[in-house]
Amino acid sequence: MNIHEYQAKRILKNYGIPVPEGEVASNPAKAKKIAMKIGGNSFVVKAQVHAGGRGKAGGIKVAHSPDEVYEIAKNMIGKKLVTHQTGPEGKIVKKVLVEKGVKAKKEYYLGVVIDRSKEKVCVIANPEGGVEIEEVAEKNPNLIMTEYIDSFWGIADYKAKKIAKFLGIPAENIVKNLVRMFFELDCSLCEINPLVETEDGEILALDAKINFDDNALFRHKEIAQLYDPSQEDPRDVKAKKIGISYVGLDGNIGCLVNGAGLAMATMDEILLAGGKPANFLDVGGGASLEQVKSAFSILLSDKRVKTIFVNIFGGIMKCDVVATALVQAAKEMGIKVPIVVRLEGTNVELGRKILNESQLNIITANDMREGAKLAVEKVKEFEQEAKKRRSKKKETYV
Amino acid sequence: MAILVGKDTRVIIQGITGKNGSFHAKISKDYGTKIVGGITPGKGGQNVDGIPVFNSCEEAISELGKIDATCIFVPAPFAPDSIVEAADSGIPLIVVITEGIPTIDFIKAKEYATRKGARIIGPNCPGILVPGECRIGIMPPYIFKRGIVGIVSRSGTLTYEAVWQTTKEGLGQSTCVGIGGDPIVGTKFVEVLEMFEKDPETKVVILIGEIGGNAEEEAAEFIKKHMTKPVVAFVAGRTAPPGKRMGHAGAIIMGRAGRWQDKVDALKDAGAHIAESPSEIGLKVKEVVEKYGIK
């Protein structure tokens, strides 16, 4: 799970990691008020969206008076910010973080991640901050220090000292606290980029990103509450509510599959057949009637979807049961787009018979590849018909 | 011969009185697996389809004697503790079906179990199946046929797909291992490949990977250096967008790490035979078998 910068900074502050003075505002008047409270003549206004690349996209601006803060906040709040990470549709800015301007002498990078290959939590440090760490890792790996953390002991003092020395700043406690936070809150990534040394010799986390392990949210209720649906694809939000594993994409073939690996492979097969998937959807290994229905409801509420491809491997779940659920769901929900179904596994013949006798617009495929091809054909037919309808309409108006 | 388990493997099931535990205990037992007991704290003395239930692993072992493997169906918040308990009891093989274990918990549980000399398969996996001999986990038995193909996979239903296709091609499987879809798993591709390389019954291997992490790249390096047997590989997630978790906790491209193309390139470079489409895994194996004159 992602959170906003202002939320991340609050958490860092609670863990004794200094951040610039500042507060979050959801309207320009509040933003101005915060600036007045901070005082001075240098402020930074930062758009709060779940995406990187804000600076280049105009989401971070410097102001010299509370009035200027007001104007900047007015132009940011309620607007969409498009960065290289948001995609062309951008992300809505609901809040801005107003901070005291900081004169940085030097920028550093400090991050904690899980190294999947070494199976350990590790600290990554770089005395050159403000740049993308992956790029540095690729081009100049010797600039980076990586220290692995014992899962039971946590970070040893000597390691924190070593990292601080490598950075060249008195950041030993910041390193220790960041690692402690990572373990205590079940993070999957924390990144302070940049960590700065100010002209007054203060060490501050100027920007921060924290991601949490979704699987551990059950024991961090206060963090689970920070979930912000306004930053997600509305289709994903709906699926999450229903409890279905779903990721919205930009194609037009809706996929309904059991199992995550098969769901990914189904999308790949559609691509190979010359089509584009509208989504990833894993209905679960069991695929009960209720699950199939709610999965359909998500696909149907997506206007992009012009054909549905159902790909089920009936393992423990028998194909006839899946077929019955499909037919019932399709009848109850009045599905208008073509449905291509590929069933394989236990009682497959019975399952196909149920689909064929259902008198619904269901096309059965013998294997995954054929299913993908049929779905792509149906989409093309659907688009051509739509075109014809449009041109007919024009004629009648003329 | 098979790998990891066989017809004499004595298995217990932790979480046997739950819905999934009891359902799959029965299927495994009917398949011929030696399911000798089950564990649910507080329910000792009961039985599930004639399988005796105990309160703890310790209790089960004192009653039943040596246990070779356990299968964990315990819910995610409690599963790490079940792993520790099994490891403390000296059970050498711990198969974890449970999905949703926090990553840091599993890192610790794996370190602990490894120290005790136990091997973990999973979590978030369908288990292990040796056709006609032993079923630990949730794989559907009827799709299998004993044969020459060793299958190792990060995904469940996609594994069944590969099993089904090799069964239809008449090749059959020696052992099928689901290593799980989490970011960190107890046993990785490389370790299973090593076992398949040594197993005389396995003549060809299917590796099913997916986006996220670098387990496929590690596997590629092992294949290049140590595998004499042909490997057919399929990697799922060609169309997966970066930064999104595709169902499995481990199936996520983070920045430049875990991309599809890198995995396929590495496997290709290592001499693995790439199945471009999930539908052609079986055909590809057949092709390889014919090409190498494998019988």
XYZ file of C-alpha atoms in Angstrom, chain A residues 107-303:
197
model
C 21.661 15.971 -0.683
C 21.924 12.283 0.262
C 19.967 9.096 -0.378
C 18.879 6.698 2.364
C 16.550 3.768 1.742
C 15.441 0.497 3.316
C 14.097 -2.314 1.142
C 13.735 -6.087 1.106
C 16.292 -7.835 -1.062
C 14.242 -10.706 -2.473
C 17.274 -12.591 -3.648
C 19.261 -12.369 -0.388
C 16.016 -12.693 1.622
C 16.966 -9.916 3.978
C 16.060 -6.350 4.784
C 18.814 -4.017 3.631
C 19.826 -0.387 3.956
C 20.930 1.393 0.811
C 22.909 4.614 1.145
C 24.326 7.021 -1.400
C 26.159 10.278 -0.624
C 24.686 11.721 -3.823
C 20.967 12.186 -3.199
C 18.087 13.505 -5.244
C 18.633 11.109 -8.138
C 16.944 7.846 -8.961
C 18.766 5.140 -7.020
C 18.172 2.473 -9.666
C 19.926 4.574 -12.231
C 22.929 4.996 -9.934
C 22.923 1.272 -9.157
C 23.151 0.549 -12.871
C 25.715 3.160 -13.863
C 27.847 3.696 -10.761
C 27.262 0.810 -8.348
C 30.404 1.728 -6.388
C 28.699 4.936 -5.200
C 26.176 2.873 -3.268
C 26.565 1.131 0.068
C 24.294 -1.822 0.816
C 24.167 -3.223 4.342
C 22.107 -6.336 5.146
C 20.171 -6.351 8.409
C 19.823 -9.417 10.616
C 16.132 -10.305 10.821
C 16.310 -11.146 14.531
C 18.935 -8.712 15.875
C 17.871 -5.713 13.840
C 20.462 -3.106 12.955
C 23.690 -3.321 14.934
C 25.099 0.006 16.165
C 28.347 -0.481 14.316
C 26.467 -0.848 11.018
C 24.496 2.356 11.590
C 27.805 4.110 12.343
C 29.373 2.669 9.229
C 26.515 3.904 7.043
C 26.583 7.382 8.635
C 30.329 7.548 8.066
C 29.894 6.507 4.448
C 27.361 9.311 3.963
C 29.623 11.705 5.831
C 26.922 13.119 8.129
C 25.845 12.405 11.732
C 22.868 10.266 10.615
C 23.464 7.220 12.817
C 20.206 7.612 14.730
C 18.234 8.342 11.590
C 19.500 5.076 10.082
C 18.676 3.118 13.242
C 15.213 4.614 13.567
C 14.392 4.059 9.917
C 15.276 0.373 10.156
C 13.313 0.008 13.402
C 10.311 1.623 11.707
C 10.656 -0.700 8.712
C 10.396 -3.797 10.893
C 7.798 -2.483 13.359
C 5.393 -1.226 10.693
C 5.950 -4.043 8.154
C 7.127 -1.765 5.386
C 8.077 -3.023 1.974
C 10.014 0.135 1.069
C 11.080 3.362 2.811
C 13.015 5.935 0.942
C 14.321 9.301 2.098
C 15.343 10.992 -1.095
C 16.777 13.440 -0.564
C 18.002 13.467 2.984
C 19.625 16.898 3.287
C 22.136 18.712 5.373
C 20.969 22.329 5.683
C 23.176 25.384 5.832
C 22.462 25.465 9.574
C 23.865 21.942 9.877
C 20.481 20.288 10.431
C 19.794 16.840 8.882
C 16.257 16.654 7.434
C 14.166 14.233 5.397
C 13.149 16.545 2.557
C 11.093 13.962 0.681
C 9.923 10.545 1.802
C 8.193 7.536 0.342
C 6.891 4.603 2.379
C 5.172 1.480 1.041
C 3.594 -1.114 3.314
C 3.207 -4.879 3.027
C -0.489 -5.420 2.238
C -0.357 -8.803 3.921
C 0.556 -7.222 7.263
C -2.127 -4.516 7.318
C -4.323 -6.733 9.481
C -2.099 -5.833 12.431
C -1.642 -2.141 11.555
C -5.166 -0.738 11.566
C -3.915 2.855 11.852
C -1.911 2.440 8.643
C -4.697 0.628 6.791
C -6.793 3.779 7.376
C -4.364 5.830 5.313
C -5.572 4.074 2.126
C -6.626 6.795 -0.321
C -9.005 5.533 -3.050
C -8.810 8.885 -4.904
C -5.301 7.901 -5.989
C -6.358 4.558 -7.492
C -8.129 3.453 -10.674
C -11.861 3.466 -9.716
C -12.182 -0.064 -11.141
C -9.426 -1.245 -8.782
C -11.155 0.421 -5.837
C -14.442 -1.349 -6.602
C -12.706 -4.712 -6.964
C -10.878 -4.199 -3.695
C -14.196 -3.545 -1.925
C -15.650 -6.775 -3.290
C -12.486 -8.631 -2.401
C -11.415 -9.679 -5.894
C -7.860 -9.603 -7.140
C -8.025 -7.130 -10.029
C -5.850 -4.657 -11.941
C -7.386 -2.321 -14.537
C -5.601 -1.990 -17.898
C -6.404 0.003 -21.030
C -7.500 -2.677 -23.537
C -11.039 -3.793 -24.411
C -11.169 -7.532 -23.711
C -12.361 -8.157 -20.176
C -10.741 -11.196 -18.565
C -12.223 -13.444 -15.904
C -9.793 -16.173 -14.846
C -9.130 -18.450 -11.890
C -5.618 -18.217 -10.507
C -3.119 -15.345 -10.689
C -0.596 -17.047 -12.973
C -3.283 -18.186 -15.400
C -4.834 -14.700 -15.303
C -1.512 -13.161 -16.357
C -0.986 -15.848 -19.000
C -4.479 -15.161 -20.373
C -3.617 -11.483 -20.857
C -0.416 -12.539 -22.598
C -2.351 -14.880 -24.889
C -4.715 -12.053 -25.855
C -1.724 -9.912 -26.775
C -0.301 -12.735 -28.903
C -3.667 -13.016 -30.672
C -3.484 -9.308 -31.568
C -5.835 -7.952 -28.886
C -5.529 -5.919 -25.726
C -6.712 -7.015 -22.276
C -8.895 -4.606 -20.284
C -7.844 -6.078 -16.979
C -6.178 -8.690 -14.842
C -8.768 -10.570 -12.790
C -8.249 -13.608 -10.597
C -11.610 -14.843 -9.389
C -9.923 -17.260 -6.968
C -9.309 -20.971 -6.961
C -12.774 -21.824 -5.637
C -14.809 -19.555 -7.935
C -18.207 -19.737 -6.238
C -21.380 -18.347 -7.823
C -21.067 -15.184 -5.736
C -17.459 -14.627 -6.751
C -18.234 -15.158 -10.431
C -21.133 -12.702 -10.172
C -19.114 -9.976 -8.513
C -16.318 -10.492 -11.019
C -18.847 -10.026 -13.844
C -20.210 -6.901 -12.210
C -16.747 -5.301 -12.312
C -16.239 -6.212 -15.975
C -19.703 -4.938 -16.906
C -19.262 -1.597 -15.207
C -16.138 -1.022 -17.308
C -17.153 0.819 -20.483
